[in-house]
CSV table of C-alpha atoms in Angstrom, one decimal:
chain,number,residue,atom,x,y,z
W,1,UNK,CA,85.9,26.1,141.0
W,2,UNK,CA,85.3,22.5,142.3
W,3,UNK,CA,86.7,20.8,145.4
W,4,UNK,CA,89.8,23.4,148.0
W,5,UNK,CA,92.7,25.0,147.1
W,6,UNK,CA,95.8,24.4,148.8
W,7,UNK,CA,96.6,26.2,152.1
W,8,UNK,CA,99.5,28.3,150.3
W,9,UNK,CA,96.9,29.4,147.5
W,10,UNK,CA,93.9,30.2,149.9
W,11,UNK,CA,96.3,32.3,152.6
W,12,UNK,CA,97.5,33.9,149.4
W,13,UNK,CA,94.6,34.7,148.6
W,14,UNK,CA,93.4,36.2,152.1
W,15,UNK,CA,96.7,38.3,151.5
W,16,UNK,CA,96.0,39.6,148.5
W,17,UNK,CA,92.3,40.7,149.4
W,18,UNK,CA,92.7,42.1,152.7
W,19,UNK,CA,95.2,44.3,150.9
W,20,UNK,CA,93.0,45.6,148.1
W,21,UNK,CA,90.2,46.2,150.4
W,22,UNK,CA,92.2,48.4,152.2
W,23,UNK,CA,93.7,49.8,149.6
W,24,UNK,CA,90.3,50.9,148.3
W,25,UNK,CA,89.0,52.1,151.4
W,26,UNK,CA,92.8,54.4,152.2
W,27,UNK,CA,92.8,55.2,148.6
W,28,UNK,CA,89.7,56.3,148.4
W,29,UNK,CA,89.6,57.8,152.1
W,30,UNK,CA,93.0,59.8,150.1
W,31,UNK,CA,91.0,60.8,146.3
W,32,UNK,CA,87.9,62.2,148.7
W,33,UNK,CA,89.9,64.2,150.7
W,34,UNK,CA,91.5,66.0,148.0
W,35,UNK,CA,88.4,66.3,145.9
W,36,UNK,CA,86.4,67.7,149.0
W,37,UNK,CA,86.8,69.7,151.6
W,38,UNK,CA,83.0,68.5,153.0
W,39,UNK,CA,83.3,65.6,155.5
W,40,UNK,CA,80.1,64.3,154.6
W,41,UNK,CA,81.2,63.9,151.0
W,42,UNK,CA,84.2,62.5,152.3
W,43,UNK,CA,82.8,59.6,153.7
W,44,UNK,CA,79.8,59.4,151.0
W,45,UNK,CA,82.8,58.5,148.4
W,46,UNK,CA,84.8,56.5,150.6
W,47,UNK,CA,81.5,54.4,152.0
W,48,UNK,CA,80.7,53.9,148.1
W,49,UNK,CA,84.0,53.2,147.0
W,50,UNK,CA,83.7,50.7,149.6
W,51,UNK,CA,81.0,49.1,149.3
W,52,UNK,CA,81.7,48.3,145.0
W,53,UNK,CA,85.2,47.0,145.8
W,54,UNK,CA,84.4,44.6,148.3
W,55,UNK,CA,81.1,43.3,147.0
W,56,UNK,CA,83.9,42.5,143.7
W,57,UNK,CA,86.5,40.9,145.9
W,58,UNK,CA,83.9,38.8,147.5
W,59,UNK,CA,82.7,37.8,144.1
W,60,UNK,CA,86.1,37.2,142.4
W,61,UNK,CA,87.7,35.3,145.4
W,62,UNK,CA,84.7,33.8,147.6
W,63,UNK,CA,85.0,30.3,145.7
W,64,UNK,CA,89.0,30.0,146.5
W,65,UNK,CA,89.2,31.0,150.3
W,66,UNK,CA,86.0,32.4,151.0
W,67,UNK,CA,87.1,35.8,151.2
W,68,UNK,CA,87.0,36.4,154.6
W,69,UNK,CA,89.7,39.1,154.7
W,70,UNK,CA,88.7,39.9,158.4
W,71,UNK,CA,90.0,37.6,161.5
W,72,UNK,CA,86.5,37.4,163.4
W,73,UNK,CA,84.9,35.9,160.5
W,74,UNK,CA,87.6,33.6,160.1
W,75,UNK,CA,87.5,33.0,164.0
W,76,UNK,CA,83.7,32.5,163.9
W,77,UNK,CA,83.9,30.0,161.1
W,78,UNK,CA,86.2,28.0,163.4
W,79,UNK,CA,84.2,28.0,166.2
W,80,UNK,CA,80.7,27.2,165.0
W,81,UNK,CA,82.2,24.4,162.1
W,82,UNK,CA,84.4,22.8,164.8
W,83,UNK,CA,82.2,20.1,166.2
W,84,UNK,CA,81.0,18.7,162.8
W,85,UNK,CA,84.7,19.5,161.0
W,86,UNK,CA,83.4,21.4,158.2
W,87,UNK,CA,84.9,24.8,159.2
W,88,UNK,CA,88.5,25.7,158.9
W,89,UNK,CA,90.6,24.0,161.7
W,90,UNK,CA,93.4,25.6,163.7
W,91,UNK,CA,95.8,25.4,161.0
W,92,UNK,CA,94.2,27.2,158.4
W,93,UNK,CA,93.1,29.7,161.2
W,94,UNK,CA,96.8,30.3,161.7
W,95,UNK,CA,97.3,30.6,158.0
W,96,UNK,CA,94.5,33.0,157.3
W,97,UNK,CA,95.0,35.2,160.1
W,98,UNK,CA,98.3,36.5,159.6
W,99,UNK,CA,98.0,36.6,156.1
W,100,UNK,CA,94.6,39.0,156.6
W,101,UNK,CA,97.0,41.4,159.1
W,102,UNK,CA,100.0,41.8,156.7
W,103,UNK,CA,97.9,42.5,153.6
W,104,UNK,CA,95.9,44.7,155.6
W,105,UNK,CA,99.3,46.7,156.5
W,106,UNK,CA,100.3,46.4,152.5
W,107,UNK,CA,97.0,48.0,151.1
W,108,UNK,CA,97.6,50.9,153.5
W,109,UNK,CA,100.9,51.0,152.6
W,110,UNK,CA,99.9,50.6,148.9
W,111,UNK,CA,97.6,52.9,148.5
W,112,UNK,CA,100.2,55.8,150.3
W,113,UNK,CA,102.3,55.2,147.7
W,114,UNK,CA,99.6,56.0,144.8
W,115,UNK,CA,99.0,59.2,146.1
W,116,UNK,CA,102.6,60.0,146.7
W,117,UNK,CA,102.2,60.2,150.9
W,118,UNK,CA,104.9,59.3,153.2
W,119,UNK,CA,104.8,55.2,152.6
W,120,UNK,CA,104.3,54.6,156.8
W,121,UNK,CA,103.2,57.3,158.6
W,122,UNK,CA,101.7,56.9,162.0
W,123,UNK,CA,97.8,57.9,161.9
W,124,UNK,CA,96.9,60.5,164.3
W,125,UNK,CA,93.2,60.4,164.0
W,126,UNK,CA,92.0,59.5,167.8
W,127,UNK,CA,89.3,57.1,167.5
W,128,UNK,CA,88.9,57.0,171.4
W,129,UNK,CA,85.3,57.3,172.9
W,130,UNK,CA,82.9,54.6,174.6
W,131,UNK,CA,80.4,55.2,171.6
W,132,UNK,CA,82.9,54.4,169.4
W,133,UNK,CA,83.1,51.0,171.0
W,134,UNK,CA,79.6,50.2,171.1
W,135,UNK,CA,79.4,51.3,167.7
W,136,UNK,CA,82.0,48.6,167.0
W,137,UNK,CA,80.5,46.3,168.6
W,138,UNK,CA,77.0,46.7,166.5
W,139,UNK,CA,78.9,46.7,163.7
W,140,UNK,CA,80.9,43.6,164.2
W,141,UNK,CA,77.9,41.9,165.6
W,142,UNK,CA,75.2,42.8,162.5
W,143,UNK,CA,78.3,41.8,159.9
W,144,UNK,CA,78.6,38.3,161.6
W,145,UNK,CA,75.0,37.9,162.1
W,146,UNK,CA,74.7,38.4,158.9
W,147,UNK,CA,77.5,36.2,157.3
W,148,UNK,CA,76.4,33.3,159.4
W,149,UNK,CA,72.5,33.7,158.6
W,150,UNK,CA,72.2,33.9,154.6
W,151,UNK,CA,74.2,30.3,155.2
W,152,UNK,CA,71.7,29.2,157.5
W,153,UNK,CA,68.6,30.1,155.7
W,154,UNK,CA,70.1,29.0,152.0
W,155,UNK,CA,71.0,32.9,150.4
W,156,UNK,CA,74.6,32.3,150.7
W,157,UNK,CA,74.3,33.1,146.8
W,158,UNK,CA,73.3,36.9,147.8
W,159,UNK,CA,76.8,37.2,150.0
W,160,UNK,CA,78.6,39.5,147.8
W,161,UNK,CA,75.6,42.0,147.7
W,162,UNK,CA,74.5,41.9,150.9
W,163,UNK,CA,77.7,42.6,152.7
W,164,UNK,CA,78.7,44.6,150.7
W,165,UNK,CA,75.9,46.6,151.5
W,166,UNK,CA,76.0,46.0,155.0
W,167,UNK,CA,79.2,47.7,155.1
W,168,UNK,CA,78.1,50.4,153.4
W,169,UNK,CA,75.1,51.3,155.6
W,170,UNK,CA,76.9,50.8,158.8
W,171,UNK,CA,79.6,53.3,158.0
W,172,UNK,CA,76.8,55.7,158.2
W,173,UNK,CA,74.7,54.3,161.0
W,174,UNK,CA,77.4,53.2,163.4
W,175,UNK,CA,79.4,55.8,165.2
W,176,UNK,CA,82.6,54.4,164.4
W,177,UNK,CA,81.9,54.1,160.7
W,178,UNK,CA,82.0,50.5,160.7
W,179,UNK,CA,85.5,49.1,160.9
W,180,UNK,CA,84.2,45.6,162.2
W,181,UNK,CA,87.8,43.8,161.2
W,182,UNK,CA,90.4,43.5,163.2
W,183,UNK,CA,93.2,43.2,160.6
W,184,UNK,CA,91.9,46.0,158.6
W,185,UNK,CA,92.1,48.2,161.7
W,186,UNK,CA,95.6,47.9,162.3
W,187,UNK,CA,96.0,48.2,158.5
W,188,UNK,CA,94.4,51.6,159.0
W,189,UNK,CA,96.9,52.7,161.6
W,190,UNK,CA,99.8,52.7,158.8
W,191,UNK,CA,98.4,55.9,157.1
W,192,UNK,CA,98.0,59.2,158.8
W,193,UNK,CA,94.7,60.3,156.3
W,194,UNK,CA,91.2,60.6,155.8
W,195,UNK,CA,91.1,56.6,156.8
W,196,UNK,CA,93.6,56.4,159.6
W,197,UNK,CA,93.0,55.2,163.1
W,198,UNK,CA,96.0,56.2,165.9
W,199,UNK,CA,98.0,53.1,167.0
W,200,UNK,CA,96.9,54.8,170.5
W,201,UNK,CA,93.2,53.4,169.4
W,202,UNK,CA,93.9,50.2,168.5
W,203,UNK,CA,93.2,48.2,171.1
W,204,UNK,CA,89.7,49.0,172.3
W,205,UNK,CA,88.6,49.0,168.7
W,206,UNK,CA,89.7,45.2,168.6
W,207,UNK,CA,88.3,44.1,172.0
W,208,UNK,CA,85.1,45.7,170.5
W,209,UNK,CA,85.1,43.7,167.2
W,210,UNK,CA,85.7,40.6,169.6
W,211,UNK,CA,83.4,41.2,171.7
W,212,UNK,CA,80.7,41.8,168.4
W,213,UNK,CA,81.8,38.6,167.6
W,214,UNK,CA,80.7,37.0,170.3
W,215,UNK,CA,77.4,38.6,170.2
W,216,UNK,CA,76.8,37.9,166.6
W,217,UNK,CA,77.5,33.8,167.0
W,218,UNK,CA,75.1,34.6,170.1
W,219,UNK,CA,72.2,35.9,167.9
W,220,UNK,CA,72.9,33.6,165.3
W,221,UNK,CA,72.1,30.6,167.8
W,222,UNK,CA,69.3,32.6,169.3
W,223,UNK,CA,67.3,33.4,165.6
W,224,UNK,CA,68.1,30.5,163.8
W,225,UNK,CA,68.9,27.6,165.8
W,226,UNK,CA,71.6,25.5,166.6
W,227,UNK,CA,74.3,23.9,166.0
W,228,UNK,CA,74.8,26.0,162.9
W,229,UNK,CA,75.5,24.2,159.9
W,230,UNK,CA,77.2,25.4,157.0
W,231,UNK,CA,76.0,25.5,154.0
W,232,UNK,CA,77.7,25.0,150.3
W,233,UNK,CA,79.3,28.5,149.5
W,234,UNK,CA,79.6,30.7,152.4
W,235,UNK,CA,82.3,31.3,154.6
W,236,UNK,CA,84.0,28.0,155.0
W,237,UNK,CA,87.1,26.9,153.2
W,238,UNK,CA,87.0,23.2,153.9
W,239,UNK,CA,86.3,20.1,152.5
W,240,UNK,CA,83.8,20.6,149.3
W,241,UNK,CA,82.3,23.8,150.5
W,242,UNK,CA,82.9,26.8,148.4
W,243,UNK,CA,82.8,29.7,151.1
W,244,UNK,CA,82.3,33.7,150.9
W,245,UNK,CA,82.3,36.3,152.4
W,246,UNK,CA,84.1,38.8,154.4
W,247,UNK,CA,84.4,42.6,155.6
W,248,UNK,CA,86.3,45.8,155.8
Protein backbone atom coordinates (compact mmCIF):
# COMPACT_ATOMS: atom_id res chain seq x y z
CA UNK A 1 0.00 0.00 0.00
CA UNK A 2 1.36 3.59 -0.65
CA UNK A 3 0.73 6.78 1.40
CA UNK A 4 -2.10 6.33 5.29
CA UNK A 5 -5.25 5.13 5.52
CA UNK A 6 -7.91 7.00 7.07
CA UNK A 7 -8.26 7.16 10.91
CA UNK A 8 -11.67 5.05 10.66
CA UNK A 9 -9.83 2.33 8.48
CA UNK A 10 -6.52 2.04 10.61
CA UNK A 11 -8.63 1.94 14.27
CA UNK A 12 -10.54 -0.62 12.41
CA UNK A 13 -8.05 -2.26 11.71
CA UNK A 14 -6.35 -2.18 15.38
CA UNK A 15 -9.88 -3.61 16.22
CA UNK A 16 -9.98 -6.29 14.14
CA UNK A 17 -6.34 -7.58 15.02
CA UNK A 18 -6.23 -7.22 18.63
CA UNK A 19 -9.34 -9.39 18.46
CA UNK A 20 -7.91 -12.27 16.40
CA UNK A 21 -4.73 -12.25 18.35
CA UNK A 22 -6.69 -13.02 21.18
CA UNK A 23 -8.80 -15.10 19.84
CA UNK A 24 -5.82 -17.29 18.77
CA UNK A 25 -4.11 -17.24 21.94
CA UNK A 26 -7.92 -18.12 24.15
CA UNK A 27 -8.77 -20.41 21.43
CA UNK A 28 -5.92 -22.12 21.41
CA UNK A 29 -5.27 -21.77 25.34
CA UNK A 30 -9.24 -23.66 24.94
CA UNK A 31 -8.07 -26.64 21.89
CA UNK A 32 -4.79 -27.39 24.28
CA UNK A 33 -6.64 -27.82 27.26
CA UNK A 34 -8.97 -30.35 25.96
CA UNK A 35 -6.35 -32.20 23.88
CA UNK A 36 -3.97 -32.37 27.05
CA UNK A 37 -4.08 -32.84 30.35
CA UNK A 38 0.03 -31.88 30.50
CA UNK A 39 0.51 -28.21 31.37
CA UNK A 40 3.65 -28.10 29.60
CA UNK A 41 1.93 -29.16 26.35
CA UNK A 42 -0.55 -26.72 27.18
CA UNK A 43 1.42 -23.96 26.82
CA UNK A 44 3.85 -25.58 24.04
CA UNK A 45 0.58 -25.39 21.74
CA UNK A 46 -0.74 -22.27 22.86
CA UNK A 47 2.98 -20.41 22.68
CA UNK A 48 3.13 -21.97 18.98
CA UNK A 49 -0.27 -21.16 18.07
CA UNK A 50 0.85 -17.85 19.05
CA UNK A 51 3.62 -17.15 17.81
CA UNK A 52 2.18 -18.21 13.73
CA UNK A 53 -0.90 -16.10 14.19
CA UNK A 54 0.62 -13.01 15.06
CA UNK A 55 3.77 -13.14 13.01
CA UNK A 56 0.55 -13.43 10.06
CA UNK A 57 -1.33 -10.45 11.49
CA UNK A 58 1.73 -8.46 11.61
CA UNK A 59 2.32 -9.41 7.99
CA UNK A 60 -1.19 -8.95 6.60
CA UNK A 61 -1.96 -5.65 8.46
CA UNK A 62 1.58 -3.91 9.33
CA UNK A 63 1.30 -1.66 5.98
CA UNK A 64 -2.38 -0.29 7.02
CA UNK A 65 -1.99 0.70 10.82
CA UNK A 66 1.13 -0.84 11.79
CA UNK A 67 -0.29 -3.54 13.68
CA UNK A 68 0.37 -2.55 16.90
CA UNK A 69 -2.54 -4.28 18.64
CA UNK A 70 -1.00 -3.55 22.10
CA UNK A 71 -1.42 0.12 23.83
CA UNK A 72 2.38 0.50 25.05
CA UNK A 73 3.61 0.19 21.63
CA UNK A 74 1.14 2.56 20.43
CA UNK A 75 2.13 4.77 23.52
CA UNK A 76 5.83 4.43 22.76
CA UNK A 77 5.37 5.43 19.17
CA UNK A 78 3.87 8.61 20.42
CA UNK A 79 6.31 9.53 22.64
CA UNK A 80 9.66 8.94 20.86
CA UNK A 81 7.90 10.33 17.15
CA UNK A 82 6.52 13.40 18.97
CA UNK A 83 9.22 15.93 18.69
CA UNK A 84 9.94 15.41 14.88
CA UNK A 85 5.83 14.61 14.10
CA UNK A 86 6.42 11.45 12.43
CA UNK A 87 4.69 9.22 15.06
CA UNK A 88 1.04 9.05 15.64
CA UNK A 89 -0.27 12.19 17.48
CA UNK A 90 -2.79 12.28 20.39
CA UNK A 91 -5.60 11.71 18.14
CA UNK A 92 -4.77 8.62 16.58
CA UNK A 93 -3.53 7.51 20.13
CA UNK A 94 -7.07 7.95 21.22
CA UNK A 95 -8.37 6.08 18.27
CA UNK A 96 -6.02 3.16 18.45
CA UNK A 97 -6.20 2.57 22.04
CA UNK A 98 -9.68 1.86 22.56
CA UNK A 99 -10.14 0.16 19.57
CA UNK A 100 -7.00 -2.35 20.80
CA UNK A 101 -9.13 -2.80 24.31
CA UNK A 102 -12.60 -3.69 22.79
CA UNK A 103 -11.16 -6.13 20.27
CA UNK A 104 -9.11 -7.55 22.76
CA UNK A 105 -12.47 -8.13 24.91
CA UNK A 106 -14.21 -9.47 21.37
CA UNK A 107 -11.44 -12.15 20.57
CA UNK A 108 -11.95 -13.52 24.11
CA UNK A 109 -15.36 -13.32 23.75
CA UNK A 110 -15.09 -14.86 20.21
CA UNK A 111 -13.18 -17.50 20.73
CA UNK A 112 -15.67 -18.70 24.01
CA UNK A 113 -18.14 -18.94 21.70
CA UNK A 114 -16.23 -21.42 19.25
CA UNK A 115 -15.71 -23.80 21.83
CA UNK A 116 -19.23 -23.47 23.09
CA UNK A 117 -18.05 -21.88 26.82
CA UNK A 118 -20.10 -19.47 28.69
CA UNK A 119 -19.64 -16.16 26.24
CA UNK A 120 -18.33 -13.84 29.50
CA UNK A 121 -17.18 -15.67 32.30
CA UNK A 122 -15.06 -14.05 34.85
CA UNK A 123 -11.43 -15.73 34.84
CA UNK A 124 -10.39 -17.05 38.04
CA UNK A 125 -6.80 -17.81 37.30
CA UNK A 126 -4.77 -15.60 40.03
CA UNK A 127 -1.91 -14.11 38.37
CA UNK A 128 -0.80 -12.35 41.68
CA UNK A 129 3.01 -12.69 42.72
CA UNK A 130 5.98 -10.06 42.67
CA UNK A 131 7.79 -12.46 40.00
CA UNK A 132 5.00 -12.24 38.01
CA UNK A 133 5.50 -8.50 37.75
CA UNK A 134 9.00 -8.49 37.10
CA UNK A 135 8.45 -10.97 34.65
CA UNK A 136 6.13 -8.46 32.97
CA UNK A 137 8.14 -5.99 33.15
CA UNK A 138 11.17 -8.03 31.11
CA UNK A 139 8.77 -8.93 28.92
CA UNK A 140 7.30 -5.63 28.07
CA UNK A 141 10.68 -4.09 28.13
CA UNK A 142 12.63 -6.84 25.57
CA UNK A 143 9.18 -6.58 23.17
CA UNK A 144 9.64 -2.64 22.97
CA UNK A 145 13.26 -2.77 22.84
CA UNK A 146 12.88 -4.73 20.26
CA UNK A 147 10.15 -2.98 18.08
CA UNK A 148 12.00 0.20 18.45
CA UNK A 149 15.53 -1.23 17.49
CA UNK A 150 15.05 -3.32 14.05
CA UNK A 151 13.69 0.46 13.05
CA UNK A 152 16.68 2.00 14.33
CA UNK A 153 19.27 -0.21 12.73
CA UNK A 154 17.20 -0.63 9.25
CA UNK A 155 15.55 -4.53 9.80
CA UNK A 156 12.20 -3.19 10.17
CA UNK A 157 11.62 -5.74 7.13
CA UNK A 158 12.29 -8.78 9.76
CA UNK A 159 9.25 -7.30 12.20
CA UNK A 160 6.84 -9.98 11.60
CA UNK A 161 9.39 -12.81 12.38
CA UNK A 162 11.15 -11.43 14.98
CA UNK A 163 8.30 -10.57 17.22
CA UNK A 164 6.69 -13.06 16.53
CA UNK A 165 9.26 -15.02 17.88
CA UNK A 166 9.99 -12.91 20.67
CA UNK A 167 6.63 -13.66 21.92
CA UNK A 168 7.12 -16.97 21.64
CA UNK A 169 10.35 -17.35 23.57
CA UNK A 170 9.24 -15.12 26.36
CA UNK A 171 6.17 -17.15 27.20
CA UNK A 172 8.61 -19.64 28.16
CA UNK A 173 11.36 -17.60 29.70
CA UNK A 174 9.34 -15.04 31.57
CA UNK A 175 7.46 -16.08 34.62
CA UNK A 176 4.36 -14.54 33.62
CA UNK A 177 4.32 -16.13 30.19
CA UNK A 178 4.65 -12.96 28.40
CA UNK A 179 1.43 -11.00 28.31
CA UNK A 180 3.37 -7.60 27.60
CA UNK A 181 -0.07 -5.80 26.32
CA UNK A 182 -2.18 -4.08 28.21
CA UNK A 183 -5.34 -4.43 26.08
CA UNK A 184 -4.78 -8.09 25.63
CA UNK A 185 -4.71 -8.47 29.34
CA UNK A 186 -7.96 -7.35 30.11
CA UNK A 187 -9.09 -9.18 26.98
CA UNK A 188 -7.88 -12.25 28.87
CA UNK A 189 -9.96 -11.49 32.00
CA UNK A 190 -13.32 -12.24 29.90
CA UNK A 191 -12.68 -16.02 29.76
CA UNK A 192 -12.31 -18.26 32.77
CA UNK A 193 -9.73 -20.92 30.78
CA UNK A 194 -6.50 -22.12 30.10
CA UNK A 195 -5.67 -18.20 29.03
CA UNK A 196 -7.54 -16.31 31.65
CA UNK A 197 -6.14 -13.78 34.05
CA UNK A 198 -8.60 -12.76 37.29
CA UNK A 199 -9.98 -9.19 36.93
CA UNK A 200 -8.42 -9.26 40.72
CA UNK A 201 -4.94 -9.35 38.65
CA UNK A 202 -5.34 -6.79 36.41
CA UNK A 203 -3.93 -4.09 37.64
CA UNK A 204 -0.37 -4.91 38.69
CA UNK A 205 -0.04 -6.73 35.45
CA UNK A 206 -0.63 -3.20 33.65
CA UNK A 207 1.51 -0.99 35.92
CA UNK A 208 4.10 -3.69 35.04
CA UNK A 209 3.73 -3.49 31.15
CA UNK A 210 4.00 0.42 31.88
CA UNK A 211 6.52 0.36 33.67
CA UNK A 212 8.52 -2.16 30.78
CA UNK A 213 7.69 0.50 28.73
CA UNK A 214 9.45 2.82 30.18
CA UNK A 215 12.41 0.78 30.47
CA UNK A 216 12.42 -0.41 26.90
CA UNK A 217 12.25 3.45 25.37
CA UNK A 218 15.13 3.72 28.19
CA UNK A 219 17.40 1.03 26.62
CA UNK A 220 16.50 1.99 23.33
CA UNK A 221 18.12 5.56 23.89
CA UNK A 222 20.84 3.96 25.90
CA UNK A 223 22.00 1.19 22.79
CA UNK A 224 21.26 3.03 19.92
CA UNK A 225 21.21 6.59 20.46
CA UNK A 226 18.95 9.33 20.41
CA UNK A 227 16.46 10.98 19.36
CA UNK A 228 15.07 7.86 17.75
CA UNK A 229 14.09 8.20 14.33
CA UNK A 230 11.72 6.18 12.63
CA UNK A 231 12.24 4.46 9.90
CA UNK A 232 9.96 3.61 6.66
CA UNK A 233 7.85 0.45 7.82
CA UNK A 234 7.82 -0.02 11.47
CA UNK A 235 5.55 0.96 13.98
CA UNK A 236 4.37 4.33 12.94
CA UNK A 237 1.09 5.10 11.12
CA UNK A 238 1.80 8.69 9.98
CA UNK A 239 2.65 10.58 7.17
CA UNK A 240 4.40 8.15 4.38
CA UNK A 241 5.66 5.64 6.74
CA UNK A 242 4.37 2.18 6.49
CA UNK A 243 4.52 0.83 10.20
CA UNK A 244 4.58 -2.79 11.83
CA UNK A 245 4.51 -4.40 14.44
CA UNK A 246 2.81 -5.27 17.56
CA UNK A 247 2.33 -8.00 20.47
CA UNK A 248 0.14 -10.30 22.41
Amino acid sequence: MTGMAPLGRRAAVEFVGTGALVAVVVGSGIQAAKLSADVGVQLLANSLATVFGLGVLILLLGPVSGAHFNPVVTLAAWWTGRREGDGPGPREVAAYVPAQIAGAIGGAVLADAMFAAPLVRWSTHDRWAPHLWLGEVVATAGLILLVFGLARVGRERFAPVAVASYIGAAYWFTSSTSFANPAVTIGRAFTDTFAGIAPGSLLPFIAAQLAGLVVGVALVAVLFGGPMPVADGLVVPHGDHHPAPAAR
